[in-house]
XYZ file of C-alpha atoms in Angstrom:
527
model
C -35.661 186.848 -80.927
C -38.512 186.503 -78.273
C -37.056 183.200 -77.837
C -34.708 183.259 -74.718
C -32.674 180.372 -75.485
C -31.421 182.100 -78.809
C -28.716 184.669 -79.514
C -29.474 188.103 -81.029
C -26.669 189.037 -83.630
C -26.524 192.766 -83.832
C -24.670 193.422 -87.088
C -23.114 196.720 -87.603
C -21.685 197.543 -91.269
C -18.608 199.559 -91.377
C -19.686 200.967 -94.588
C -22.456 203.191 -92.951
C -22.256 205.724 -90.086
C -22.464 204.265 -86.797
C -25.224 206.705 -85.537
C -27.497 205.620 -88.413
C -27.388 202.160 -87.319
C -28.187 202.563 -83.678
C -31.665 201.232 -84.300
C -30.261 197.795 -84.522
C -29.117 198.024 -80.791
C -32.171 199.484 -79.950
C -34.358 196.585 -81.205
C -32.011 193.995 -79.921
C -32.643 195.560 -76.646
C -36.276 195.621 -77.016
C -35.944 191.863 -76.850
C -32.978 191.607 -74.316
C -33.362 194.409 -72.140
C -30.432 193.400 -69.840
C -27.942 192.639 -72.723
C -27.270 189.208 -71.748
C -27.642 187.369 -75.026
C -26.749 189.950 -77.689
C -23.318 189.860 -79.497
C -22.466 192.708 -81.313
C -20.778 192.102 -84.649
C -18.916 194.630 -87.062
C -18.538 193.577 -90.665
C -16.506 195.285 -93.502
C -13.814 196.779 -91.490
C -11.572 196.378 -94.472
C -13.533 199.551 -95.971
C -12.534 201.992 -93.138
C -9.976 204.554 -93.867
C -7.073 204.138 -91.434
C -7.253 206.480 -88.313
C -10.162 207.833 -89.240
C -12.895 209.120 -86.666
C -15.344 206.183 -88.018
C -12.750 203.535 -87.543
C -11.856 204.919 -83.830
C -15.874 204.763 -83.062
C -15.950 201.056 -84.249
C -12.755 199.995 -82.236
C -14.119 201.815 -79.383
C -17.456 199.563 -80.070
C -15.365 196.486 -80.245
C -13.730 196.948 -77.215
C -17.392 197.113 -75.550
C -16.736 200.808 -74.266
C -19.337 202.273 -76.245
C -22.555 200.045 -76.170
C -21.773 197.640 -73.665
C -23.001 193.900 -74.319
C -22.323 191.029 -71.840
C -21.334 188.815 -74.428
C -19.062 191.868 -76.184
C -18.289 192.735 -79.718
C -16.595 191.300 -82.605
C -14.829 192.292 -85.917
C -14.965 191.053 -89.252
C -12.676 191.742 -92.337
C -14.497 190.856 -95.330
C -12.117 191.428 -97.944
C -12.350 192.099 -101.631
C -15.523 190.397 -103.732
C -12.732 188.106 -105.528
C -11.646 186.533 -102.294
C -14.848 184.751 -102.252
C -13.434 182.283 -104.784
C -10.055 181.836 -102.501
C -9.861 178.900 -99.895
C -11.456 179.362 -96.750
C -7.748 178.904 -94.839
C -6.371 181.363 -97.166
C -9.175 183.938 -96.617
C -8.671 183.514 -92.790
C -5.026 184.243 -92.867
C -5.502 187.207 -94.923
C -8.234 188.487 -92.315
C -5.857 188.205 -89.495
C -2.975 189.607 -91.141
C -5.151 192.620 -91.570
C -6.180 192.668 -88.225
C -2.462 192.654 -86.772
C -1.908 195.980 -88.641
C -2.612 199.547 -87.327
C -5.202 200.300 -84.367
C -7.144 197.011 -85.153
C -3.888 195.227 -83.531
C -4.778 196.580 -80.082
C -7.704 194.145 -80.097
C -7.586 190.770 -78.355
C -7.292 188.251 -80.976
C -10.495 186.465 -79.481
C -12.609 189.467 -80.778
C -11.560 189.529 -84.345
C -11.802 187.149 -87.474
C -13.990 184.599 -88.526
C -12.484 181.756 -86.834
C -12.511 183.426 -83.207
C -16.308 184.296 -83.856
C -17.017 180.657 -84.609
C -15.498 179.584 -81.125
C -17.392 182.564 -79.431
C -20.725 181.321 -81.226
C -20.147 177.883 -80.057
C -19.452 178.815 -76.510
C -21.877 181.531 -76.071
C -24.848 179.378 -77.787
C -24.174 176.694 -75.444
C -23.968 178.840 -72.472
C -27.291 180.325 -73.389
C -28.812 177.189 -73.960
C -27.658 175.017 -71.607
C -30.186 175.969 -68.874
C -32.949 175.015 -71.342
C -31.546 171.662 -72.518
C -33.353 170.035 -69.747
C -36.738 171.337 -70.968
C -35.807 170.582 -74.666
C -34.836 167.238 -73.908
C -38.279 166.944 -72.181
C -40.109 168.157 -75.016
C -38.626 165.790 -77.574
C -39.429 163.215 -75.255
C -43.236 163.971 -75.336
C -43.139 164.716 -78.874
C -41.413 160.948 -79.478
C -44.052 159.642 -77.240
C -46.749 161.274 -79.178
C -45.287 160.125 -82.600
C -45.131 156.468 -81.234
C -48.628 156.673 -80.277
C -49.894 157.847 -83.562
C -47.819 154.914 -85.062
C -48.953 152.353 -82.853
C -52.738 153.516 -83.675
C -51.903 153.136 -87.525
C -50.352 149.762 -86.895
C -47.949 148.050 -89.013
C -48.035 148.330 -92.846
C -51.126 146.119 -94.236
C -51.542 145.346 -97.834
C -52.424 141.547 -97.729
C -55.483 139.982 -96.303
C -53.345 138.312 -93.792
C -51.628 141.364 -92.618
C -55.025 143.342 -92.339
C -56.354 140.452 -90.345
C -53.418 140.543 -88.006
C -53.914 144.268 -87.566
C -57.561 143.739 -86.440
C -56.791 140.694 -84.302
C -54.301 143.100 -82.560
C -56.787 145.930 -82.175
C -59.525 143.287 -80.728
C -56.901 141.896 -78.109
C -56.376 145.237 -76.964
C -59.961 146.365 -76.883
C -60.532 143.339 -74.584
C -57.916 143.989 -72.391
C -58.840 147.936 -71.774
C -62.643 147.091 -71.805
C -61.890 144.575 -68.953
C -59.735 147.324 -67.070
C -62.597 149.871 -67.441
C -65.476 147.670 -66.090
C -63.433 146.335 -63.330
C -62.206 149.789 -62.466
C -58.399 148.757 -62.725
C -56.991 151.437 -64.840
C -53.454 150.548 -65.676
C -53.362 150.600 -69.381
C -52.050 153.666 -71.145
C -55.297 154.592 -72.514
C -56.457 155.673 -69.110
C -53.243 157.917 -68.540
C -53.111 159.685 -71.629
C -53.949 163.264 -72.013
C -57.200 164.268 -70.458
C -60.221 165.016 -72.230
C -62.523 167.897 -71.417
C -65.659 167.604 -69.691
C -67.081 166.898 -66.184
C -66.103 163.385 -66.308
C -62.936 161.479 -67.165
C -65.413 159.019 -69.178
C -62.341 156.799 -69.876
C -62.493 155.599 -66.350
C -65.884 154.121 -66.838
C -66.888 152.058 -63.687
C -65.952 155.460 -61.671
C -68.373 157.081 -63.776
C -71.199 154.695 -63.687
C -70.680 154.481 -59.718
C -71.035 158.047 -59.405
C -74.103 158.538 -61.928
C -75.944 155.389 -59.964
C -75.089 157.302 -56.534
C -76.680 160.428 -58.071
C -79.642 158.281 -59.256
C -80.022 156.743 -55.914
C -80.042 160.025 -54.069
C -82.217 161.573 -56.357
C -85.063 158.987 -56.396
C -85.059 158.811 -52.611
C -85.428 162.313 -52.373
C -87.691 163.125 -55.371
C -88.873 159.768 -55.914
C -92.286 160.574 -54.114
C -94.750 162.562 -56.030
C -95.460 164.272 -52.977
C -93.824 164.221 -49.336
C -97.003 163.184 -46.909
C -96.410 164.750 -43.518
C -97.658 163.269 -40.423
C -97.361 165.964 -37.797
C -93.694 166.384 -38.364
C -91.181 165.238 -41.123
C -88.012 166.731 -39.775
C -86.291 163.636 -40.955
C -86.863 164.367 -44.627
C -85.965 167.981 -43.982
C -82.495 167.011 -42.524
C -81.982 164.652 -45.597
C -82.971 167.298 -48.221
C -80.567 169.904 -46.755
C -77.636 167.567 -47.185
C -78.190 166.924 -50.767
C -75.222 167.202 -53.031
C -75.191 170.429 -54.907
C -73.863 168.964 -58.328
C -76.379 166.000 -58.421
C -77.656 166.682 -62.208
C -81.082 164.749 -61.426
C -82.021 167.487 -58.702
C -81.716 170.397 -60.956
C -84.736 172.688 -60.616
C -86.527 170.287 -58.400
C -88.484 171.602 -55.052
C -90.365 169.114 -52.722
C -94.135 169.321 -52.510
C -95.596 168.627 -49.141
C -98.911 167.528 -47.980
C -100.396 166.537 -44.882
C -102.643 163.354 -44.009
C -104.909 165.255 -42.050
C -108.138 166.116 -43.722
C -108.100 162.733 -45.845
C -111.530 161.503 -45.620
C -111.876 157.815 -46.031
C -114.851 156.328 -44.141
C -114.762 152.788 -42.861
C -112.289 149.969 -43.102
C -109.014 149.934 -45.234
C -109.461 149.274 -48.933
C -106.658 147.452 -50.448
C -107.100 148.616 -53.858
C -106.909 152.209 -52.442
C -103.241 151.628 -50.989
C -102.301 150.080 -54.232
C -103.712 153.168 -56.119
C -102.083 155.731 -53.827
C -98.609 153.818 -54.126
C -98.729 154.129 -58.007
C -99.476 157.800 -57.550
C -96.875 158.153 -55.012
C -94.022 156.576 -57.158
C -94.933 158.300 -60.446
C -91.909 160.106 -60.654
C -89.591 156.956 -60.813
C -90.311 156.361 -64.608
C -89.199 159.667 -65.576
C -86.108 159.524 -63.324
C -84.757 156.046 -64.311
C -85.395 156.887 -68.145
C -83.362 159.999 -67.380
C -80.559 157.879 -65.750
C -80.442 155.083 -68.185
C -80.222 157.701 -70.926
C -77.457 159.512 -69.208
C -75.268 156.063 -68.521
C -76.070 155.414 -72.192
C -74.343 158.516 -73.472
C -71.411 157.693 -70.873
C -71.114 154.566 -72.268
C -71.198 155.541 -76.039
C -68.644 158.327 -75.109
C -66.342 155.757 -73.659
C -66.445 153.372 -76.622
C -65.823 156.362 -79.030
C -62.940 157.509 -76.994
C -61.560 153.693 -76.804
C -61.545 153.263 -80.485
C -60.165 156.782 -81.077
C -57.187 155.611 -78.983
C -56.873 152.444 -80.856
C -57.358 152.990 -84.412
C -56.935 155.648 -87.195
C -59.826 157.841 -88.256
C -60.424 155.619 -91.282
C -60.893 152.648 -89.461
C -62.866 154.130 -86.802
C -65.265 155.289 -89.196
C -65.646 151.682 -90.781
C -65.771 150.074 -87.216
C -68.414 152.576 -86.412
C -70.721 152.017 -89.288
C -70.452 147.909 -89.516
C -70.088 147.109 -85.591
C -69.889 149.545 -82.790
C -73.013 151.676 -83.832
C -75.181 148.558 -84.270
C -74.034 146.826 -81.204
C -74.624 150.025 -78.980
C -78.319 150.420 -80.689
C -78.942 146.904 -79.723
C -77.863 147.342 -76.425
C -80.137 150.385 -75.824
C -83.189 148.560 -77.160
C -82.527 145.697 -74.491
C -81.975 148.378 -72.222
C -85.424 149.969 -72.931
C -87.383 146.467 -72.856
C -85.777 146.044 -69.524
C -87.056 149.218 -68.327
C -90.457 148.565 -69.359
C -90.342 145.315 -67.623
C -88.878 146.587 -64.448
C -91.643 149.581 -64.178
C -94.689 147.546 -65.205
C -95.573 146.785 -61.617
C -96.323 150.552 -61.131
C -98.886 150.584 -63.858
C -100.798 147.375 -63.560
C -101.640 144.233 -61.660
C -101.165 143.868 -57.851
C -98.047 144.838 -56.075
C -96.512 142.039 -53.846
C -93.850 141.736 -51.291
C -93.437 138.250 -49.868
C -91.858 137.831 -46.239
C -92.172 139.311 -42.848
C -90.401 142.433 -44.035
C -93.452 144.249 -45.314
C -95.369 143.709 -41.967
C -92.237 144.778 -40.018
C -92.054 148.053 -41.955
C -95.892 148.465 -41.322
C -95.470 148.314 -37.720
C -92.352 150.831 -37.853
C -94.628 153.211 -39.664
C -97.413 152.741 -37.177
C -95.024 152.972 -33.989
C -93.537 156.290 -35.436
C -96.483 157.980 -36.166
C -98.102 156.817 -32.518
C -95.020 157.970 -30.955
C -95.471 161.359 -32.688
C -98.943 161.661 -31.396
C -97.712 160.902 -27.983
C -94.991 163.600 -28.104
C -97.859 165.980 -29.241
C -100.210 165.263 -26.603
C -97.569 165.742 -23.970
C -96.564 168.909 -25.364
C -92.984 167.628 -26.522
C -90.884 168.814 -29.367
C -92.089 167.034 -32.498
C -88.608 167.350 -34.002
C -86.227 164.748 -33.137
C -83.497 167.404 -32.916
C -84.638 169.254 -30.036
C -83.763 168.037 -26.685
C -86.778 167.358 -24.358
C -84.811 166.114 -21.363
C -85.784 169.768 -19.489
C -89.335 168.723 -19.211
C -90.632 166.613 -16.624
C -93.623 164.341 -17.074
C -95.823 163.039 -14.415
C -97.553 159.754 -14.303
C -100.917 161.413 -14.557
C -99.998 163.327 -17.584
C -98.857 160.221 -19.171
C -101.939 158.251 -18.308
C -104.058 160.999 -19.792
C -102.283 161.145 -22.869
C -102.390 157.424 -23.237
C -106.185 157.203 -22.247
C -107.693 160.049 -24.393
C -109.800 159.411 -26.906
C -108.698 157.951 -30.330
C -108.552 160.030 -33.457
C -111.733 160.079 -35.566
C -112.185 156.807 -37.324
C -111.737 158.722 -40.867
C -108.459 160.274 -39.976
C -107.367 156.847 -38.319
C -108.272 155.018 -41.467
C -106.376 157.561 -43.572
C -103.319 156.842 -41.240
C -103.503 153.148 -41.810
C -103.517 153.450 -45.621
C -100.607 155.831 -45.487
C -98.650 153.553 -43.144
C -99.274 150.314 -45.618
C -98.493 152.484 -48.780
C -95.319 154.056 -47.021
C -94.016 150.504 -45.862
C -94.694 149.235 -49.469
C -92.968 152.350 -50.838
C -89.764 152.169 -48.824
C -89.088 148.723 -49.508
C -90.072 148.674 -53.316
C -87.681 151.576 -53.854
C -84.774 150.006 -52.934
C -85.428 146.801 -54.626
C -86.314 149.323 -57.696
C -82.961 151.189 -57.402
C -80.868 147.786 -57.174
C -82.798 146.382 -60.078
C -82.252 149.359 -62.102
C -78.286 149.146 -61.455
C -78.019 145.195 -61.630
C -80.665 143.916 -63.843
C -80.915 146.941 -66.154
C -77.308 148.894 -66.388
C -75.083 146.078 -65.551
C -76.793 143.180 -67.769
C -78.074 145.250 -70.512
C -75.464 147.665 -70.885
C -72.110 146.910 -69.605
C -71.614 143.314 -69.692
C -72.190 143.176 -73.540
C -69.553 145.792 -73.560
C -67.157 142.988 -73.022
C -67.853 141.586 -76.392
C -68.204 144.595 -78.658
C -65.067 143.939 -80.554
C -62.891 140.802 -79.788
C -60.131 138.811 -81.295
C -62.664 136.049 -81.736
C -65.028 138.079 -83.760
C -62.042 139.085 -86.109
C -61.370 135.330 -86.625
C -64.937 134.616 -87.421
C -65.131 137.552 -90.336
C -64.807 136.896 -93.886
C -62.306 138.160 -96.107
C -64.628 140.873 -97.513
C -65.378 142.333 -94.090
C -61.708 142.593 -93.266
C -60.968 144.303 -96.338
C -63.726 146.622 -95.681
C -62.511 147.272 -91.977
C -58.703 147.311 -92.622
C -57.810 148.670 -95.875
C -55.589 151.719 -95.618
C -55.705 154.433 -98.013
C -52.689 156.269 -99.674
C -52.698 158.869 -97.329
C -52.289 156.481 -94.091
C -49.459 154.860 -95.548
C -47.910 158.366 -96.230
C -48.606 159.389 -92.550
C -46.928 156.559 -91.243
C -43.417 157.193 -93.305
C -43.718 160.694 -92.230
C -44.260 159.709 -88.478
C -41.394 157.056 -88.922
C -38.873 159.553 -90.462
C -39.631 162.310 -87.570
C -39.367 159.614 -84.918
C -35.786 158.664 -86.286
C -35.003 162.310 -86.186
C -36.087 162.903 -82.896
C -34.577 160.118 -81.324
C -31.213 161.296 -82.656
C -32.016 164.970 -81.515
C -32.775 163.520 -78.000
C -29.431 161.593 -77.819
C -27.466 164.902 -79.025
C -29.125 166.944 -76.202
C -28.374 164.372 -73.548
C -25.005 163.962 -74.661
C -24.513 167.796 -73.877
C -25.061 167.106 -70.197
C -21.374 166.856 -69.538
C -19.196 168.008 -66.814
C -18.138 172.033 -67.442
C -14.479 170.883 -67.608
C -14.909 168.647 -70.627
C -16.966 171.320 -72.568
C -13.961 173.736 -73.086
C -12.652 173.684 -76.719
C -15.637 171.232 -77.874
C -16.967 172.096 -81.237
C -20.523 171.548 -79.831
C -22.630 172.881 -82.854
C -20.570 171.788 -85.884
C -23.761 172.405 -88.127
C -23.631 176.016 -86.905
C -20.015 176.601 -87.514
C -20.497 175.441 -91.182
C -23.367 177.806 -91.458
C -21.660 180.853 -90.166
C -18.702 180.007 -92.503
C -20.774 179.939 -95.518
C -23.003 183.145 -94.546
C -19.954 185.136 -93.367
């Protein structure tokens, strides 16, 4: 009764006083407050005494004067119990004869008798439902699509070894195609547009997920890759960079920068190159933890993607067999290779002598020295140390400039410390870029993503022996029964969709159509 696409039949029996049955109308009104989809039906009018008060009340009711309903009321003459064995046509004739006598003859013929009720119900149901037919057709189409996807996942019936191998070849071919799209960021297969999965990421779009995680890692290692932030007079550049970090970066959760100053670092004499190396190793200490966290996160994303893909391609039985014998071992091997590669990429941070070839390193040292000297000059001239502050309002005389540039140098110990930091920072700035690119390309791409292309292919199925094929593709009785059930349901749904679409006809053609023959037969049998 809650369903607005249905009719409510409020049945009043003439055997019982009308007042005792008013609860029927109250219940109908509870679910149909505007009385738009309720038809009132008075049964057993043959039991009424002619010209009695009860008969007059019920005739007034059928005239829609006492309890008004937009679809009106209808009266039925049930006849004697022995009439149930009489033919339907004869019963209808007897009923209409009774309604043409006495006070009942004053009622319109469309409001009395079983035949007229069948016509009214057909039209009323269609008028009630026609506004919902597009939605109903849409729901049926959706269910058809879901059933087709389930059947496709089950695959054709497979009893022989040839059928089982053919099934796995089809799975391998689809896997290759979808995997290539996922790795290339070209999401055209239906796998990528099926019902979305919950979570922060749509793991099916693997390339997008990896790119976003790599961006998070790059931002995090740039901001928190240094063990401590070394400040020379001012580090407004880092402050500005830190202020614009993305709030949803998982690698920056709970992190706060630690600042130290180079002043007070007492290193007498000339620069010791080993000291630069040691300082770099301390400075880059957070890299290893960050990169391990990153590759672990990427590994989980890849594993989740693989599970979603094979969940889409095969049924639960085959998924379990594939996971045990192929997918899990392959993923574990990829993780082991990735771990070995990380050890190789981080080894230079723990031992040996870090090397950077070419002029880039020297150029970077000169940039660091120029920046420090420029900051020192600004400080001596009394200019703002932050580059965001505008110094154009201050005029500097030639004498002030000469005094600033000719003032005594910093103490040798402080100068040596600054030189060491310049060299370390230059090496750090170059090494961190190389490290990030090596992690993305040599580790994640080469060890984790590229092997995915061959995790399960048609070529690997061709090379399987018969026993392995049996272990993977043998279907249990429950799967065969499910395929038969889905096929049956799909056939019925397609028939239903065809019928629903046939109802979308011009109003002029609807008149007189027996739209719901099943309902008519149901009404005849029940009444």
